[in-house]
Short mmCIF file of C-alpha atoms in Angstrom, two decimals:
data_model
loop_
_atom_site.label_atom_id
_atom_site.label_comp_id
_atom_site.label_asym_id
_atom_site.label_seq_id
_atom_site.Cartn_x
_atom_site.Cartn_y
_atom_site.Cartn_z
CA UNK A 927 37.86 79.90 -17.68
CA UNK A 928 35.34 78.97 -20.46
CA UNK A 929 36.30 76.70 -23.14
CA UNK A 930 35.11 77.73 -26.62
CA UNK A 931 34.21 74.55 -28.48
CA UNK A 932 36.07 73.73 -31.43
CA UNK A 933 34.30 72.45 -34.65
CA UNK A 934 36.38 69.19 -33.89
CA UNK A 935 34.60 69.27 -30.85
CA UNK A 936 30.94 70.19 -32.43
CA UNK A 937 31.68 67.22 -35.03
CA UNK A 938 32.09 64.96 -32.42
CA UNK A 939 29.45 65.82 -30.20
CA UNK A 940 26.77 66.01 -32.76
CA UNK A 941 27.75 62.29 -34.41
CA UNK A 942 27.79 60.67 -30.90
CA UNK A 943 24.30 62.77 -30.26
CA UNK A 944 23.32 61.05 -33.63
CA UNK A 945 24.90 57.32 -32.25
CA UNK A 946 21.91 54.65 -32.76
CA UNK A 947 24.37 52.38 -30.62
CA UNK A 948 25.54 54.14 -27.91
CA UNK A 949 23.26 52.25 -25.59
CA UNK A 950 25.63 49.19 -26.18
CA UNK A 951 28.70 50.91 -24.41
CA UNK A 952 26.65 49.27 -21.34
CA UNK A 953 26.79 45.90 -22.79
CA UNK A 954 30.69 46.12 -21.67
CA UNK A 955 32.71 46.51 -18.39
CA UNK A 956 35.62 49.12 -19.59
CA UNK A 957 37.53 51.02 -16.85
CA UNK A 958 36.33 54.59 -15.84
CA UNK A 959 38.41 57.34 -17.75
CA UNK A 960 40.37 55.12 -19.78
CA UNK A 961 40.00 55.72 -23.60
CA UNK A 962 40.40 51.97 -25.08
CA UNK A 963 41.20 51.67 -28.61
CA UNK A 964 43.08 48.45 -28.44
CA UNK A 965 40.21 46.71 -29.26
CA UNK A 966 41.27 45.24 -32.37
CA UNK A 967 43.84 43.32 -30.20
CA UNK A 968 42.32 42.71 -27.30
CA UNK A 969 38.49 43.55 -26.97
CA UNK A 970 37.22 44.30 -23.69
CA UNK A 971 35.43 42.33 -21.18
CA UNK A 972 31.60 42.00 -21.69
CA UNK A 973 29.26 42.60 -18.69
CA UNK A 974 28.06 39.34 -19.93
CA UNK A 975 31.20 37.64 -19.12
CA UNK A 976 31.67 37.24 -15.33
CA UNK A 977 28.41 35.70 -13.69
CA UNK A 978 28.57 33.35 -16.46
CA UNK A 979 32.00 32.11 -15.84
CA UNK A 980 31.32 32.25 -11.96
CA UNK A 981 28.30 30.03 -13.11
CA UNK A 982 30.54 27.86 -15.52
CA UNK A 983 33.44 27.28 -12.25
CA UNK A 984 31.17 26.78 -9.18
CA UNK A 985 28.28 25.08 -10.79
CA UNK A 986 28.73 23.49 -14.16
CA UNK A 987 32.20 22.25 -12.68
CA UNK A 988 32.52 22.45 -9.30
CA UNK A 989 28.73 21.12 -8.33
CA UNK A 990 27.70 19.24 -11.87
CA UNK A 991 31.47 17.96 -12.36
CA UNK A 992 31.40 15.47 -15.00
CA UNK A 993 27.93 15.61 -16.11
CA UNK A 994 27.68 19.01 -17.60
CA UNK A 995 29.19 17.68 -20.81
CA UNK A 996 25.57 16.36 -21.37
CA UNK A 997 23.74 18.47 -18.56
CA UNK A 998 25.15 21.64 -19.67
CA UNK A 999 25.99 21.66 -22.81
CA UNK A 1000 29.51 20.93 -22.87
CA UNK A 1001 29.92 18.47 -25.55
CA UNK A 1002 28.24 20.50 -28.31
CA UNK A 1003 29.59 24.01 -27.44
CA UNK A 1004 32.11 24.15 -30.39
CA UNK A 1005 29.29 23.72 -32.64
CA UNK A 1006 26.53 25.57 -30.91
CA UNK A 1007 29.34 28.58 -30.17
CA UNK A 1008 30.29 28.51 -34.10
CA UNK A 1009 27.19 29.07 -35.08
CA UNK A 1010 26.57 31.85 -33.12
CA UNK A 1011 29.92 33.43 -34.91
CA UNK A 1012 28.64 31.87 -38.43
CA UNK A 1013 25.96 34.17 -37.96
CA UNK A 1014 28.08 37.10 -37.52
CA UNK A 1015 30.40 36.20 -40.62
CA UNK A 1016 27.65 35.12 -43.19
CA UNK A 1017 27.62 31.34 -43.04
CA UNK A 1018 24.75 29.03 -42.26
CA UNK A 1019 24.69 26.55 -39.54
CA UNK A 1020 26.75 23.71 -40.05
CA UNK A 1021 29.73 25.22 -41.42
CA UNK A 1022 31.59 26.63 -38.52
CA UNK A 1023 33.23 25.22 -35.73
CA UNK A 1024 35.10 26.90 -32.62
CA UNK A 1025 37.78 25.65 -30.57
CA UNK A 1026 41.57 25.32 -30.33
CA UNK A 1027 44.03 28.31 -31.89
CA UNK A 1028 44.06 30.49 -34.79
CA UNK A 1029 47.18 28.29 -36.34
CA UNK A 1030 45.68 25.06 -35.43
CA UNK A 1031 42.51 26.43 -37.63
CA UNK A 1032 44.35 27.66 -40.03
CA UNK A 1033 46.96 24.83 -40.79
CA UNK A 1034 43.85 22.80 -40.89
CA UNK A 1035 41.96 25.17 -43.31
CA UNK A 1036 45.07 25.33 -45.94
CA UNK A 1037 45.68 21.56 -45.48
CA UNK A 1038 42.59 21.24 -46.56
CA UNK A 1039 42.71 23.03 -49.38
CA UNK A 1040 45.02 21.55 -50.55
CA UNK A 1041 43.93 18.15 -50.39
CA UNK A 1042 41.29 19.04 -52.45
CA UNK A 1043 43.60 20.56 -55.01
CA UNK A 1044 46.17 17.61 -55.26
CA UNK A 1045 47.14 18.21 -58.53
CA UNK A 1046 48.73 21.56 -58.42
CA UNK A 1047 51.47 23.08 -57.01
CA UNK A 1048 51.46 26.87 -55.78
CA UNK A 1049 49.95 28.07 -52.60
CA UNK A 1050 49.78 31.66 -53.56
CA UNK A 1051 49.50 34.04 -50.23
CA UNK A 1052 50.34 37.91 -49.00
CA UNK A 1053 53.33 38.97 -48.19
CA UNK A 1054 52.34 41.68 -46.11
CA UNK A 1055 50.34 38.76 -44.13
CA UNK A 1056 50.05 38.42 -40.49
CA UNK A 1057 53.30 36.43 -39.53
CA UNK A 1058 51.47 33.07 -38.76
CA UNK A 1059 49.93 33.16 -41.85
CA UNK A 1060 53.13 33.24 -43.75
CA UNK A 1061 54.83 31.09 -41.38
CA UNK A 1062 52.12 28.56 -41.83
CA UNK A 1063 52.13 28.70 -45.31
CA UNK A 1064 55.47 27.99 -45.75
CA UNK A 1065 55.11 24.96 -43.17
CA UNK A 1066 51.94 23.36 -45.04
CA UNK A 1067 53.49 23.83 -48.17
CA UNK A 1068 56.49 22.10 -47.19
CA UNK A 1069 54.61 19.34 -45.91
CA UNK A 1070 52.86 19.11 -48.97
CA UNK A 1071 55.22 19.51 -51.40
CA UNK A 1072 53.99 22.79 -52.82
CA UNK A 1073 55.80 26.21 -53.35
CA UNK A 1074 54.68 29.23 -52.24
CA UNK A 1075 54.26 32.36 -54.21
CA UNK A 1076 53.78 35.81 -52.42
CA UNK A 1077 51.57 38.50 -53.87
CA UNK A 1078 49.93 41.26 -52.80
CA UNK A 1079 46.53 41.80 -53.31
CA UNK A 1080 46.85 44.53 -56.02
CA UNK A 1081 48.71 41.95 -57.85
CA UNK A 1082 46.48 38.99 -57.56
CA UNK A 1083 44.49 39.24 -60.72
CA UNK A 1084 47.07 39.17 -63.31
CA UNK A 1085 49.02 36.06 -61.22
CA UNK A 1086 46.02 34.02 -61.07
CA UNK A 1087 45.39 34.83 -65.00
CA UNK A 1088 48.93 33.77 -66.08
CA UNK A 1089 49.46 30.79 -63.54
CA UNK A 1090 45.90 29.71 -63.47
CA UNK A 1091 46.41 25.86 -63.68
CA UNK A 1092 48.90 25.79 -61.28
CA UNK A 1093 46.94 27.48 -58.72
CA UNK A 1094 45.36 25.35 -55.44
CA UNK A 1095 45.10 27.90 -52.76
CA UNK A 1096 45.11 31.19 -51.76
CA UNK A 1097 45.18 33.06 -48.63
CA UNK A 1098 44.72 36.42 -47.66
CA UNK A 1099 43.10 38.20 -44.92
CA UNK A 1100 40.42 41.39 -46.16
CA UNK A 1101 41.84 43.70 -43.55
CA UNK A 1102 45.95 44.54 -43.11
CA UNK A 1103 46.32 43.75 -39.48
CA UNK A 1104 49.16 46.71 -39.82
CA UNK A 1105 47.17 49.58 -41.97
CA UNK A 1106 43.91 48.65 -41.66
CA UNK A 1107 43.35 48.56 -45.45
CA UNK A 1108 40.24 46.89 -46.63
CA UNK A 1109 40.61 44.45 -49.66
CA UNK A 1110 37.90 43.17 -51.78
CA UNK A 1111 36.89 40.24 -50.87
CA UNK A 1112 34.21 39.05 -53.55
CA UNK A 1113 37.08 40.00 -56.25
CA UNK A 1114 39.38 38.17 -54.59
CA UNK A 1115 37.26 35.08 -53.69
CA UNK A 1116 35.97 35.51 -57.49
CA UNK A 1117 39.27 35.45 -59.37
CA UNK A 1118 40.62 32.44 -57.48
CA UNK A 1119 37.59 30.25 -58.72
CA UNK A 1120 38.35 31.95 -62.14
CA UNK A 1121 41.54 29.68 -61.94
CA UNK A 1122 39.93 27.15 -60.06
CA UNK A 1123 41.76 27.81 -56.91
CA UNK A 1124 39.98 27.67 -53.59
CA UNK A 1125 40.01 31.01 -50.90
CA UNK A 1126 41.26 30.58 -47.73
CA UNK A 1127 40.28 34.05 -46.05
CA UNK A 1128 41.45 35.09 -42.24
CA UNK A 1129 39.04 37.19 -40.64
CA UNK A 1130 40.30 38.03 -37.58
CA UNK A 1131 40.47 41.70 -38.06
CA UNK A 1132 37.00 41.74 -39.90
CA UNK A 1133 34.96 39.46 -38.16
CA UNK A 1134 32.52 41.19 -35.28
CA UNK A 1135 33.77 44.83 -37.40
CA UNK A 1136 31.69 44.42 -40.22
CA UNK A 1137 28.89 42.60 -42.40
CA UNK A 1138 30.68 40.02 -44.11
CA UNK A 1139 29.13 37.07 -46.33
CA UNK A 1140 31.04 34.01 -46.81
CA UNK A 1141 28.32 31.86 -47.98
CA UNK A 1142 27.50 34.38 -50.78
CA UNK A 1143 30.77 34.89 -51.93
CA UNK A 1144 31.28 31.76 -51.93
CA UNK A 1145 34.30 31.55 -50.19
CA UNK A 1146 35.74 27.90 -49.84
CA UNK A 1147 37.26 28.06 -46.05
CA UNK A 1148 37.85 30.75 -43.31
CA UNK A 1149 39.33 31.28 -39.72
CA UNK A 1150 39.35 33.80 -37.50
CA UNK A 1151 40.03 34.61 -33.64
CA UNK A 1152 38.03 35.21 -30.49
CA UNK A 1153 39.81 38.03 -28.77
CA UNK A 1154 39.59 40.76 -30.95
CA UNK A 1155 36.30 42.45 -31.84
CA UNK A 1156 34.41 39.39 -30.71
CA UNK A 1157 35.77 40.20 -27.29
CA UNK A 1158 36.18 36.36 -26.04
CA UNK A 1159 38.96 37.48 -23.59
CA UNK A 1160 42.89 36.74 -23.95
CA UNK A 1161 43.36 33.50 -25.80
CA UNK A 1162 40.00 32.89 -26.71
CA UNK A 1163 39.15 29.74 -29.26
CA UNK A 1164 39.28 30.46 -32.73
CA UNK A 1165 37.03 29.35 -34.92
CA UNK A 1166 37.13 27.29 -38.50
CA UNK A 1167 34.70 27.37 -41.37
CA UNK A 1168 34.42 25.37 -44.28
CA UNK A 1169 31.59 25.69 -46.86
CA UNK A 1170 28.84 22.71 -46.72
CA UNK A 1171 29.83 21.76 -50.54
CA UNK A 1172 33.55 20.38 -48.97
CA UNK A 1173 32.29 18.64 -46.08
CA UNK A 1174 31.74 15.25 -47.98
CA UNK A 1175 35.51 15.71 -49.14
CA UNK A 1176 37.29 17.43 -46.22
CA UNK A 1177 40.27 15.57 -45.48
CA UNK A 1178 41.41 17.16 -41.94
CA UNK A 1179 45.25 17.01 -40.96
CA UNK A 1180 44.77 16.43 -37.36
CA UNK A 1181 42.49 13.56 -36.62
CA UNK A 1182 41.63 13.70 -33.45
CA UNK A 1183 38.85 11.77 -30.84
CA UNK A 1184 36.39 14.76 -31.21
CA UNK A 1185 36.12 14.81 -34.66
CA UNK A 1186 35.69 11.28 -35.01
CA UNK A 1187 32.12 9.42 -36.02
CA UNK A 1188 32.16 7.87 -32.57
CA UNK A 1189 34.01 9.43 -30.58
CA UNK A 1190 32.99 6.89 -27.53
CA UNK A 1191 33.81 4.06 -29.57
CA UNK A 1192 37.21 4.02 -29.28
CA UNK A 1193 37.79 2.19 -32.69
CA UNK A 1194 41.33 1.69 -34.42
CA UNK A 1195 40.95 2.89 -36.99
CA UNK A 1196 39.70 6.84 -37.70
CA UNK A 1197 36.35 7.47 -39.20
CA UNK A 1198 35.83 11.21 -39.62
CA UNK A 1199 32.48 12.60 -38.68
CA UNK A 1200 29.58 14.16 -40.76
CA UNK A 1201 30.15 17.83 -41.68
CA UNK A 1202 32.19 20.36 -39.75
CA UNK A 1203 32.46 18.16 -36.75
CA UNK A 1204 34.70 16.30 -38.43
CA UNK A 1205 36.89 19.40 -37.72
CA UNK A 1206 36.93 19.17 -34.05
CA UNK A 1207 40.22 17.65 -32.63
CA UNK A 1208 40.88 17.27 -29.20
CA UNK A 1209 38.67 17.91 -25.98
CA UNK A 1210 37.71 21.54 -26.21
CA UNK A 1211 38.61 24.28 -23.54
CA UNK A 1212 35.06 24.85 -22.32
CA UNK A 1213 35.93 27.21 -20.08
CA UNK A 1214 37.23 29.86 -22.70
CA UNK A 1215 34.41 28.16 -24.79
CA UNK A 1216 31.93 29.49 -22.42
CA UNK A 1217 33.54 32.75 -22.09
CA UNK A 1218 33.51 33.83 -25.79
CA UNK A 1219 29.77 32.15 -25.70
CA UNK A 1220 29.06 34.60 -23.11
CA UNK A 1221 31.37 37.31 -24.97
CA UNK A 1222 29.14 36.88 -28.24
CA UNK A 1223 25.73 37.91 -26.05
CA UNK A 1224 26.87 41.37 -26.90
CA UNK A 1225 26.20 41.01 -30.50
CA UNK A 1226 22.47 40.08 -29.90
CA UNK A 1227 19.86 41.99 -31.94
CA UNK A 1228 22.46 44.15 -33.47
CA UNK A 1229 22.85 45.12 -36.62
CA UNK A 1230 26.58 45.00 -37.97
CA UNK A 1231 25.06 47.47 -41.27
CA UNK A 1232 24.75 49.51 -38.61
CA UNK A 1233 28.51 48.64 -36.88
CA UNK A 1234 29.71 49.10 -40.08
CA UNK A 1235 28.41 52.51 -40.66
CA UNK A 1236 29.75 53.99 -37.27
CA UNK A 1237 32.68 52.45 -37.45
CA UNK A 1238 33.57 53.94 -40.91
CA UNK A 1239 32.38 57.81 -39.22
CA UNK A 1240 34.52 57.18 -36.35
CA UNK A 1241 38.17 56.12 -38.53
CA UNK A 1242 36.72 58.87 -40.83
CA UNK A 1243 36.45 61.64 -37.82
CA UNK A 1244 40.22 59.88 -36.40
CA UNK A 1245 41.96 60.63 -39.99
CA UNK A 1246 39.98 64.40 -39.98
CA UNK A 1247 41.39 64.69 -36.43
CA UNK A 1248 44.89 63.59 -38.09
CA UNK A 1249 45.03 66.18 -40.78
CA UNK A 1250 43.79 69.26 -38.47
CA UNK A 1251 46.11 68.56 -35.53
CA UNK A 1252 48.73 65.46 -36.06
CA UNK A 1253 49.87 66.13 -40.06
CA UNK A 1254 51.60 69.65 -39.00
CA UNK A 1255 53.93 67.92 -36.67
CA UNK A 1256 55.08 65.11 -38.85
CA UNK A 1257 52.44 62.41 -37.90
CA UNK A 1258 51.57 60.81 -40.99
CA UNK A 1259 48.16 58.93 -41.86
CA UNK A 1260 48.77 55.63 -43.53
CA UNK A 1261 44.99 54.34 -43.66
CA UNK A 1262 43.65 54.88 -46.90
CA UNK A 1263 41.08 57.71 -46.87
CA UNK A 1264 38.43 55.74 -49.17
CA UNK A 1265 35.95 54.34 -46.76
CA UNK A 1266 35.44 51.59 -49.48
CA UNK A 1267 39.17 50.56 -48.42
CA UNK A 1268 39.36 51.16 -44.74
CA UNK A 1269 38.86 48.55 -42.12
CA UNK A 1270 38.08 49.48 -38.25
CA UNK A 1271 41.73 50.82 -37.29
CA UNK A 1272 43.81 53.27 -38.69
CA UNK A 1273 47.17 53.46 -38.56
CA UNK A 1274 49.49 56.73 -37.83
CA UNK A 1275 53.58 57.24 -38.89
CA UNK A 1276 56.11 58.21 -36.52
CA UNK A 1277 59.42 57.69 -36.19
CA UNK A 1278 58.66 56.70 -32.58
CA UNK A 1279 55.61 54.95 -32.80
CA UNK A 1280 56.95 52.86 -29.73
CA UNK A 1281 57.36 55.76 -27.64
CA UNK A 1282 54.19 57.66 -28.38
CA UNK A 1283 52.13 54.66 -27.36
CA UNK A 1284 53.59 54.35 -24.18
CA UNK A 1285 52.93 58.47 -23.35
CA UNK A 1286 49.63 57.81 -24.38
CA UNK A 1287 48.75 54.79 -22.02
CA UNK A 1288 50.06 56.98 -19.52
CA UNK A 1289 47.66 59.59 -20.38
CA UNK A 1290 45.02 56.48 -20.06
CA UNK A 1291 44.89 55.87 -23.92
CA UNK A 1292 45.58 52.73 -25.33
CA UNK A 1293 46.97 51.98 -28.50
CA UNK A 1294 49.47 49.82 -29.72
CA UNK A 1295 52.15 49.98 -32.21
CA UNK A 1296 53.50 47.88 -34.95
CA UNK A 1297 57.24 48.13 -35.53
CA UNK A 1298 59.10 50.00 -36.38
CA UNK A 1299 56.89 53.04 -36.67
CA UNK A 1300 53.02 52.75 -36.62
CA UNK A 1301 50.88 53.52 -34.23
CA UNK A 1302 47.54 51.41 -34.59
CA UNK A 1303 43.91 53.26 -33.32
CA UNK A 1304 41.33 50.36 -33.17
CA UNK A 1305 37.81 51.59 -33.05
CA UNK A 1306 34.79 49.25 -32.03
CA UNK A 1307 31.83 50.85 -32.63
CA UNK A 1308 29.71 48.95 -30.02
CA UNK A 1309 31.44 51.21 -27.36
CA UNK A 1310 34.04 53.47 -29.16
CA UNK A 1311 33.04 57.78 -29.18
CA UNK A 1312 33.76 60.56 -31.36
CA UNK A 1313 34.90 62.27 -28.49
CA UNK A 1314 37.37 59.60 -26.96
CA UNK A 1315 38.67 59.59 -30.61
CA UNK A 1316 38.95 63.94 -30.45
CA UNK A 1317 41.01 63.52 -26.78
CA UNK A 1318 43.23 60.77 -28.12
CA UNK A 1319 44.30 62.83 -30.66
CA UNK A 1320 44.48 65.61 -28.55
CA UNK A 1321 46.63 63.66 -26.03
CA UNK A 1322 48.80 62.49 -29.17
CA UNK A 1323 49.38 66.59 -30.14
CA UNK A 1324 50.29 67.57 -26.74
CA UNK A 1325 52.74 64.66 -26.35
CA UNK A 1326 54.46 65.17 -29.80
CA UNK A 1327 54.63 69.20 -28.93
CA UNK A 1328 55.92 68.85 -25.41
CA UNK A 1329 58.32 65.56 -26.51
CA UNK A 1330 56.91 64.27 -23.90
CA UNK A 1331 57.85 60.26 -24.58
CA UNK A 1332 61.01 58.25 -24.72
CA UNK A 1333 62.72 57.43 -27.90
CA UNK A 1334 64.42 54.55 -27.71
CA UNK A 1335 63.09 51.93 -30.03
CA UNK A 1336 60.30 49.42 -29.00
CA UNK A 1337 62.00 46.40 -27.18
CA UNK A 1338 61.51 42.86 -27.66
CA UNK A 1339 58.00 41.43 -26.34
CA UNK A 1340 54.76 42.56 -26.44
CA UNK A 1341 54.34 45.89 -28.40
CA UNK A 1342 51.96 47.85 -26.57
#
């Protein structure tokens, strides 16, 4: 039996025919048949990845042992590795630093901030925020002795314009780690130095997506993960940036050995050191260190206008895909159509979100779902199709038709 082709199916086959980085699909080692669009969780493993951990084990640590910190690089990886990301988020060298977690970087980004902003008393942050970020507001501002204030984005503008003096720091992320709405980064960054505030931004759902431009925004301090669309593997190092015109003032909570002026010294008394390296705490993990080094090879001469551009087609051909053949049977689009507002996921409605996502896996797509009833589509464009997007959505029809998934409500744990 032929198959006529749809003009879903023409759609897709013509933009992936019209993909300028399809080539870098190679760059990665995803499992045959398996339609991954978790990415914006968990990216996938890099070809790049492997030999050079195998390298990293049996030579740097099993043959060089403790001499690689000088013979191999080990001591300066969390600078040399964050400027490799600075490059991918807009900042010059010397601003960014990788190592330890996402909440160690970002208690140390807000406290911070706030040391440099003694004198006033809100912390002003999302409520619609990933959980550690309002968790970790609340803590710092406890500690500090400021309040926090929660408002969304929309809402910003006329806060910062009635409470402007009272202002120190806020703290947002440019992507909704739930919707995947995009916010506006320069106006936000802009209004919060209109009330002399500084920006803490969280990138970890932007960074490695898209262009972004912290030094010309001007953006005070940012953080971000390894593991999503940077593809550093489960737990990678996160990664901390603070602009050069704080470093001679950047007052870091945790004072650690690395991030002292001589760190070999062993002196009494702490004496940070110059620039961002005053930032580093403890004794890096160089193994994940060297794994997201690796991880970043993938990025090499590309061009994330380009990233960008692809990855708005394919969330634009995933919501097109929604409206001809999810919207009829109650699956609702809750990414906003404006590509001007639409980071790299997009996020579906359905009652049982939890449910569907499991089907699907079974089917060999992955998703995941954030309760009670989204179902998140992450889309890299360094190895994401048009046509893996067209058969998810096909799978998703067929599942929803047949009832072919269990509808009990997502349990506790892991949502995927």
């Amino acid at each position: 039996m032929t198959t006529v082709p749809t003009a879903l199916d023409e759609r897709a086959a013509q933009a992936d025919a019209d993909d300028v980085l399809g080539p870098l699909a190679e760059r990665f080692l995803l499992p045959e048949g398996v339609v991954y669009l978790d990415g914006n969780s968990l990216g996938p493993l890099p070809a790049a990845v492997p030999p050079f951990l195998t390298d990293a084990v049996t030579r740097q640590w099993g043959t060089d042992l403790i001499r690689s910190w000088n013979g191999n690089g080990w001591w300066d990886a969390p600078l040399r590795v964050g400027d490799t990301i600075g490059r991918l988020i807009g900042a010059a060298p010397g601003q960014t630093v990788a190592g330890d977690s996402t909440s160690v970087q970002l208690f140390t980004a807000l406290s911070a901030a706030i040391a440099l902003r003694p004198d006033r008393p809100l912390l002003v942050t999302d409520p619609g925020h990933f959980p550690t970020d309002r968790y970790l507001a609340e803590a710092v501002a406890r500690r500090q002795g400021l309040h926090v204030r929660r408002v969304p984005p929309a809402g910003l503008a006329s806060f910062l314009a009635a409470h402007s003096e009272r202002v120190a720091v806020v703290s947002y992320s440019p992507v909704d780690f739930r919707t995947g709405e995009l916010y506006d980064m320069a106006a936000v960054t802009e209004a919060t130095h209109r009330a002399g505030a500084l920006a803490v931004w969280d990138l970890c759902h932007a960074a490695g997506a898209m262009p972004l431009h912290l030094d010309a925004l001007g953006v005070d301090f940012a953080v971000g993960c390894g593991y999503k669309f940077l593809n550093g593997g489960p737990g990678a190092p996160a990664y901390l940036y603070a602009a050069h015109r704080h470093h001679m003032s950047l007052e870091t909570p945790l004072t650690g050995w690395n991030g002292h002026a001589a760190p070999f010294g062993a002196d009494r008394d702490y004496t940070p050191a110059a620039g961002i390296a005053r930032a580093r705490i403890g004794t890096p993990p160089i193994l994940s260190l060297l794994a997201l080094e690796a991880a970043l090879t993938v990025f090499d001469d590309v061009d994330l206008a380009q990233v960008r551009a692809k990855s708005l087609s394919l969330t634009d051909f995933l919501l097109h895909c929604t409206t001809e053949l999810l919207t009829p049977l109650g699956i609702e689009p809750v990414t906003p159509p404006d590509p001007a507002r639409r980071g790299s996921h997009v996020a579906l409605r359905h009652p049982h979100a939890h449910g569907l996502t499991r089907a699907l896996g079974d089917r060999g797509v992955i998703v995941d779902m954030r309760a009670p009833d989204l179902l998140r589509f992450g889309v890299n464009a360094l190895y994401t199709t048009h046509h893996q997007l067209l058969t998810a959505a096909h799978h998703l029809r067929d599942i929803v038709r047949e009832a072919a998934y269990d509808p009990a409500p997502a349990p506790s744990g892991p949502v995927t």
